[in-house]
């Protein structure tokens, strides 16, 4: 049964426009290279005014041992003085799409609203680079960020992870690796509607089939590409992690009309059971990334206000 009737009417408008322009949504484009190009063109067409309060620069930094270097984009408040909180930012895209440039507006917003130095990482994508390449790139960038905190103007005791969708899953996986390898230390993590379970067994993973934004068929395809024929471990699919103790305090939000709804709620409950302070929000009427597609909607404004408030509190 379709769940489209449950979508908040205000955030439904851009979704309807997308489905008109691209029947079936992004996953209707079978070729991943063509799909990436379409998504990039769509984001590039959105006019985002420059934020005079934020500067950014790209830097090439060491990747995982024996692997290629990676690029990070560093955002700073223009008036920054002294050590600021740091947000290590991991973009979304289902492990198969997305880049730093596509989430430039979000990283800029966090820098401005939270007053933090934001370091956004460009990681390798599947299917060309299956697990563990993406998460190892993310961890390498985090290690570099922590090691260069003083140079970057970051207070190393106030470092948080942020990521949406695949970026949320990678944020949790990066936190697991940091815990298991003895650092860097993390104050907080904010995985937004994280992609964390390759098994596709929850009720919501069966419900969301025709929204046009990250439906069941697309999620199964992305996991297949990301795993590259191998079994998932906890660093690929954090829902499989047996021990969640020792992870940083967390904020998770997800839409009620999002395929990831049930896996995210279950994970938040497990974090709490493991003694990890966790804030969870489930937004009625919200589909996957609705606050990005309908940024001016009342639902989207409420969603962003909760996130920035939580980051300010956690990094104070």
Coordinates of C-alpha atoms in Angstrom, one line a residue:
X1 CA 0.0 0.0 0.0
X2 CA 1.3 3.4 -1.0
X3 CA 2.3 5.8 1.8
X4 CA 2.4 8.9 -0.3
X5 CA -0.9 10.1 1.2
X6 CA 0.9 10.5 4.5
X7 CA 3.3 13.1 3.3
X8 CA 2.9 16.7 4.6
X9 CA 1.2 18.6 1.8
X10 CA 3.8 21.5 2.0
X11 CA 6.8 19.2 1.6
X12 CA 5.0 17.2 -1.1
X13 CA 5.1 20.0 -3.7
X14 CA 8.8 19.7 -4.7
X15 CA 8.5 15.9 -4.6
X16 CA 5.6 16.0 -7.1
X17 CA 7.7 18.3 -9.3
X18 CA 10.6 15.8 -9.2
X19 CA 8.4 12.9 -10.1
X20 CA 6.9 14.9 -13.0
X21 CA 10.4 15.7 -14.3
X22 CA 11.7 12.3 -13.6
X23 CA 9.0 9.6 -13.4
X24 CA 10.0 6.9 -10.9
X25 CA 12.5 9.2 -9.2
X26 CA 16.3 9.1 -9.3
X27 CA 16.5 5.3 -9.2
X28 CA 14.6 5.1 -12.6
X29 CA 18.0 5.9 -14.1
X30 CA 19.6 2.5 -14.2
X31 CA 23.2 3.6 -15.1
X32 CA 24.9 4.9 -12.0
X33 CA 27.1 7.4 -13.9
X34 CA 24.1 8.9 -15.6
X35 CA 22.2 9.0 -12.4
X36 CA 25.0 10.8 -10.6
X37 CA 25.2 13.4 -13.5
X38 CA 21.4 13.9 -13.3
X39 CA 21.5 14.5 -9.5
X40 CA 24.5 16.8 -9.8
X41 CA 22.8 18.8 -12.5
X42 CA 19.7 19.1 -10.4
X43 CA 21.5 20.4 -7.4
X44 CA 23.7 22.7 -9.5
X45 CA 20.5 24.3 -10.9
X46 CA 19.4 25.4 -7.4
X47 CA 20.5 28.9 -6.8
X48 CA 22.0 29.2 -3.3
X49 CA 23.1 32.7 -2.3
X50 CA 26.6 33.0 -0.9
X51 CA 26.9 33.3 2.8
X52 CA 29.1 36.3 3.7
X53 CA 29.6 34.9 7.2
X54 CA 31.5 31.7 6.0
X55 CA 34.7 31.1 4.1
X56 CA 35.8 27.7 2.7
X57 CA 38.9 26.1 1.3
X58 CA 39.7 22.7 -0.1
X59 CA 42.7 20.7 1.1
X60 CA 44.3 17.4 0.0
X61 CA 45.1 15.2 3.0
X62 CA 46.4 11.6 3.5
X63 CA 43.9 8.8 2.9
X64 CA 44.0 5.4 4.6
X65 CA 47.4 3.7 4.7
X66 CA 48.4 2.6 1.2
X67 CA 45.4 4.3 -0.4
X68 CA 45.0 7.6 -2.4
X69 CA 44.9 11.0 -0.7
X70 CA 41.4 12.5 -0.1
X71 CA 40.0 16.0 -0.3
X72 CA 38.4 17.8 2.5
X73 CA 36.5 21.2 2.3
X74 CA 37.0 23.3 5.4
X75 CA 34.4 25.9 6.4
X76 CA 35.1 28.6 8.9
X77 CA 33.1 31.4 10.4
X78 CA 34.5 34.6 8.9
X79 CA 34.9 36.3 12.3
X80 CA 36.3 33.2 14.0
X81 CA 38.7 33.8 16.9
X82 CA 40.1 31.3 19.3
X83 CA 39.2 27.6 19.3
X84 CA 35.8 26.7 17.9
X85 CA 33.8 23.5 18.1
X86 CA 34.5 21.2 15.1
X87 CA 31.9 19.3 13.0
X88 CA 33.2 16.5 10.8
X89 CA 30.7 16.3 8.0
X90 CA 30.0 13.2 5.8
X91 CA 27.8 13.7 2.8
X92 CA 24.9 11.4 1.8
X93 CA 24.0 9.7 -1.5
X94 CA 23.5 6.0 -0.6
X95 CA 27.2 5.2 -0.7
X96 CA 26.9 5.5 -4.5
X97 CA 26.3 9.2 -5.2
X98 CA 26.9 12.6 -3.7
X99 CA 29.9 14.8 -3.1
X100 CA 31.1 17.6 -1.0
X101 CA 29.9 20.3 -3.5
X102 CA 26.3 18.9 -3.4
X103 CA 26.1 19.5 0.4
X104 CA 27.9 22.8 0.4
X105 CA 24.7 24.6 1.5
X106 CA 24.2 22.3 4.5
X107 CA 27.8 22.5 5.6
X108 CA 27.7 26.3 5.3
X109 CA 24.5 26.5 7.3
X110 CA 26.0 24.4 10.1
X111 CA 29.2 26.5 10.2
X112 CA 27.1 29.7 10.4
X113 CA 24.4 28.6 12.7
X114 CA 26.6 26.6 15.2
X115 CA 29.7 28.8 14.9
X116 CA 31.8 25.7 14.2
X117 CA 34.6 24.9 11.9
X118 CA 33.2 22.3 9.6
X119 CA 35.4 19.7 7.8
X120 CA 33.6 17.9 4.9
X121 CA 35.1 14.8 3.5
X122 CA 35.1 13.6 -0.1
X123 CA 35.2 9.8 0.1
X124 CA 35.3 7.1 -2.6
X125 CA 32.0 5.7 -3.8
X126 CA 30.6 2.3 -4.6
X127 CA 30.2 0.4 -6.9
X128 CA 33.7 1.4 -8.1
X129 CA 35.0 1.4 -4.5
X130 CA 32.9 -0.9 -2.3
X131 CA 33.2 -1.3 1.5
X132 CA 35.5 -0.6 3.3
X133 CA 36.9 2.1 1.1
X134 CA 34.3 4.8 1.9
X135 CA 34.3 4.4 5.7
X136 CA 38.1 4.1 5.7
X137 CA 38.4 7.4 3.8
X138 CA 36.0 8.9 6.3
X139 CA 38.0 7.7 9.3
X140 CA 41.3 8.9 7.7
X141 CA 39.8 12.3 7.3
X142 CA 38.7 12.4 10.9
X143 CA 42.2 11.4 12.1
X144 CA 43.7 14.2 10.0
X145 CA 41.1 16.7 11.4
X146 CA 41.8 15.8 15.0
X147 CA 45.6 15.8 14.5
X148 CA 45.4 19.3 12.9
X149 CA 42.8 20.7 15.3
X150 CA 45.0 23.6 16.5
X151 CA 45.9 24.6 12.9
X152 CA 42.2 24.4 12.0
X153 CA 41.0 26.5 15.0
X154 CA 39.1 23.5 16.4
X155 CA 38.9 22.7 20.1
X156 CA 39.8 19.0 20.1
X157 CA 37.5 18.4 23.1
X158 CA 34.5 19.6 21.1
X159 CA 34.5 17.5 17.9
X160 CA 31.3 16.1 16.5
X161 CA 30.3 13.9 13.6
X162 CA 27.4 14.9 11.3
X163 CA 26.0 13.0 8.3
X164 CA 22.7 12.4 6.5
X165 CA 21.4 9.2 5.0
X166 CA 24.5 7.3 3.8
X167 CA 26.5 10.0 5.6
X168 CA 24.6 9.2 8.8
X169 CA 25.5 5.5 8.5
X170 CA 29.1 6.4 7.8
X171 CA 29.1 8.7 10.7
X172 CA 28.1 5.9 13.1
X173 CA 30.5 3.5 11.4
X174 CA 33.3 6.1 11.8
X175 CA 32.4 6.5 15.5
X176 CA 32.6 2.7 15.9
X177 CA 36.0 2.6 14.3
X178 CA 37.2 5.5 16.4
X179 CA 36.0 3.7 19.5
X180 CA 37.7 0.4 18.5
X181 CA 41.0 1.9 17.4
X182 CA 41.4 4.2 20.4
X183 CA 40.4 7.6 18.9
X184 CA 40.0 10.3 17.9
X185 CA 37.8 11.3 20.9
X186 CA 34.3 12.5 19.9
X187 CA 32.0 14.7 21.9
X188 CA 28.8 14.0 19.9
X189 CA 27.4 12.5 16.8
X190 CA 24.4 13.5 14.7
X191 CA 23.4 10.8 12.2
X192 CA 20.4 12.1 10.3
X193 CA 18.0 9.4 9.0
X194 CA 21.1 7.1 8.8
X195 CA 21.4 4.2 6.3
X196 CA 22.5 1.4 8.6
X197 CA 20.8 -1.9 7.9
X198 CA 21.5 -4.0 4.7
X199 CA 18.9 -6.6 5.6
X200 CA 15.8 -4.6 4.5
X201 CA 13.6 -6.5 6.9
X202 CA 11.8 -3.8 8.8
X203 CA 8.2 -2.8 8.2
X204 CA 9.2 0.7 6.9
X205 CA 11.7 -0.9 4.4
X206 CA 8.7 -2.7 2.9
X207 CA 6.3 0.2 3.0
X208 CA 8.3 2.8 1.1
X209 CA 8.2 1.7 -2.6
X210 CA 6.8 4.6 -4.6
X211 CA 7.9 7.8 -2.9
X212 CA 10.5 8.5 -5.6
X213 CA 13.2 9.4 -3.0
X214 CA 15.1 6.3 -1.8
X215 CA 12.5 3.6 -2.2
X216 CA 13.0 -0.1 -1.4
X217 CA 14.4 -1.2 -4.8
X218 CA 17.0 1.6 -4.8
X219 CA 18.1 0.8 -1.2
X220 CA 18.5 -2.9 -2.1
X221 CA 20.5 -2.0 -5.2
X222 CA 22.7 0.5 -3.3
X223 CA 23.5 -2.1 -0.5
X224 CA 24.4 -4.7 -3.1
X225 CA 26.8 -2.3 -4.8
X226 CA 28.3 -1.1 -1.5
X227 CA 29.0 -4.5 -0.1
X228 CA 30.4 -5.8 -3.5
X229 CA 29.2 -9.4 -2.9
X230 CA 30.6 -9.6 0.7
X231 CA 28.9 -10.1 4.0
X232 CA 28.2 -6.9 5.9
X233 CA 30.1 -6.2 9.1
X234 CA 29.3 -3.6 11.8
X235 CA 31.5 -1.0 10.0
X236 CA 29.4 -1.5 6.8
X237 CA 26.0 -1.8 8.4
X238 CA 26.1 -0.4 12.0
X239 CA 22.7 -2.0 12.8
X240 CA 24.7 -5.2 12.9
X241 CA 27.0 -3.9 15.7
X242 CA 26.5 -6.1 18.8
X243 CA 28.1 -3.7 21.3
X244 CA 27.1 0.0 21.2
X245 CA 28.7 1.0 24.5
X246 CA 31.3 3.7 24.4
X247 CA 29.8 5.6 21.4
X248 CA 29.4 9.4 21.8
X249 CA 26.1 11.0 22.7
X250 CA 23.7 11.0 19.7
X251 CA 20.9 12.9 18.0
X252 CA 18.9 11.0 15.4
X253 CA 16.0 12.2 13.4
X254 CA 14.0 10.5 10.7
X255 CA 10.7 11.0 8.8
X256 CA 7.7 8.8 9.5
X257 CA 7.5 8.3 5.7
X258 CA 11.1 7.3 5.3
X259 CA 12.3 3.8 4.5
X260 CA 14.9 4.1 7.3
X261 CA 12.3 5.0 10.0
X262 CA 12.2 1.6 11.8
X263 CA 15.9 0.8 11.6
X264 CA 16.7 4.2 13.0
X265 CA 14.2 4.0 15.8
X266 CA 15.5 0.6 16.8
X267 CA 19.1 1.8 16.7
X268 CA 18.3 4.8 18.9
X269 CA 16.6 2.5 21.4
X270 CA 19.7 0.2 21.4
X271 CA 21.9 3.2 22.0
X272 CA 19.8 4.2 25.0
X273 CA 19.9 0.6 26.3
X274 CA 23.7 0.7 26.0
X275 CA 23.9 3.8 28.2
X276 CA 24.5 6.3 25.3
X277 CA 22.6 9.6 25.8
X278 CA 20.4 9.8 22.8
X279 CA 17.8 12.2 21.4
X280 CA 15.4 10.8 18.9
X281 CA 12.9 12.7 16.7
X282 CA 10.4 11.1 14.3
X283 CA 8.8 13.7 12.0
X284 CA 5.2 13.0 10.9
X285 CA 4.7 13.7 7.2
X286 CA 8.4 13.8 6.3
X287 CA 9.9 11.6 3.6
X288 CA 13.6 11.0 3.1
X289 CA 15.5 14.4 3.0
X290 CA 12.3 16.3 2.8
X291 CA 13.9 19.3 4.6
X292 CA 16.4 19.6 1.8
X293 CA 13.8 19.4 -1.1
X294 CA 11.4 21.7 0.7
X295 CA 13.7 23.9 2.7
X296 CA 11.2 26.7 3.3
X297 CA 8.3 24.4 4.6
X298 CA 7.3 24.8 8.2
X299 CA 8.2 21.1 8.8
X300 CA 11.7 21.7 7.4
X301 CA 12.3 24.8 9.6
X302 CA 11.3 22.9 12.7
X303 CA 13.6 20.1 11.7
X304 CA 16.6 22.3 11.2
X305 CA 15.9 24.3 14.4
X306 CA 16.0 21.1 16.5
X307 CA 19.3 20.0 14.9
X308 CA 21.2 23.3 15.3
X309 CA 19.9 23.7 18.8
X310 CA 21.1 20.2 19.7
X311 CA 24.6 20.8 18.2
X312 CA 24.9 24.1 20.0
X313 CA 24.0 22.4 23.3
X314 CA 26.3 19.5 22.8
X315 CA 29.3 21.6 21.7
X316 CA 28.9 24.4 24.2

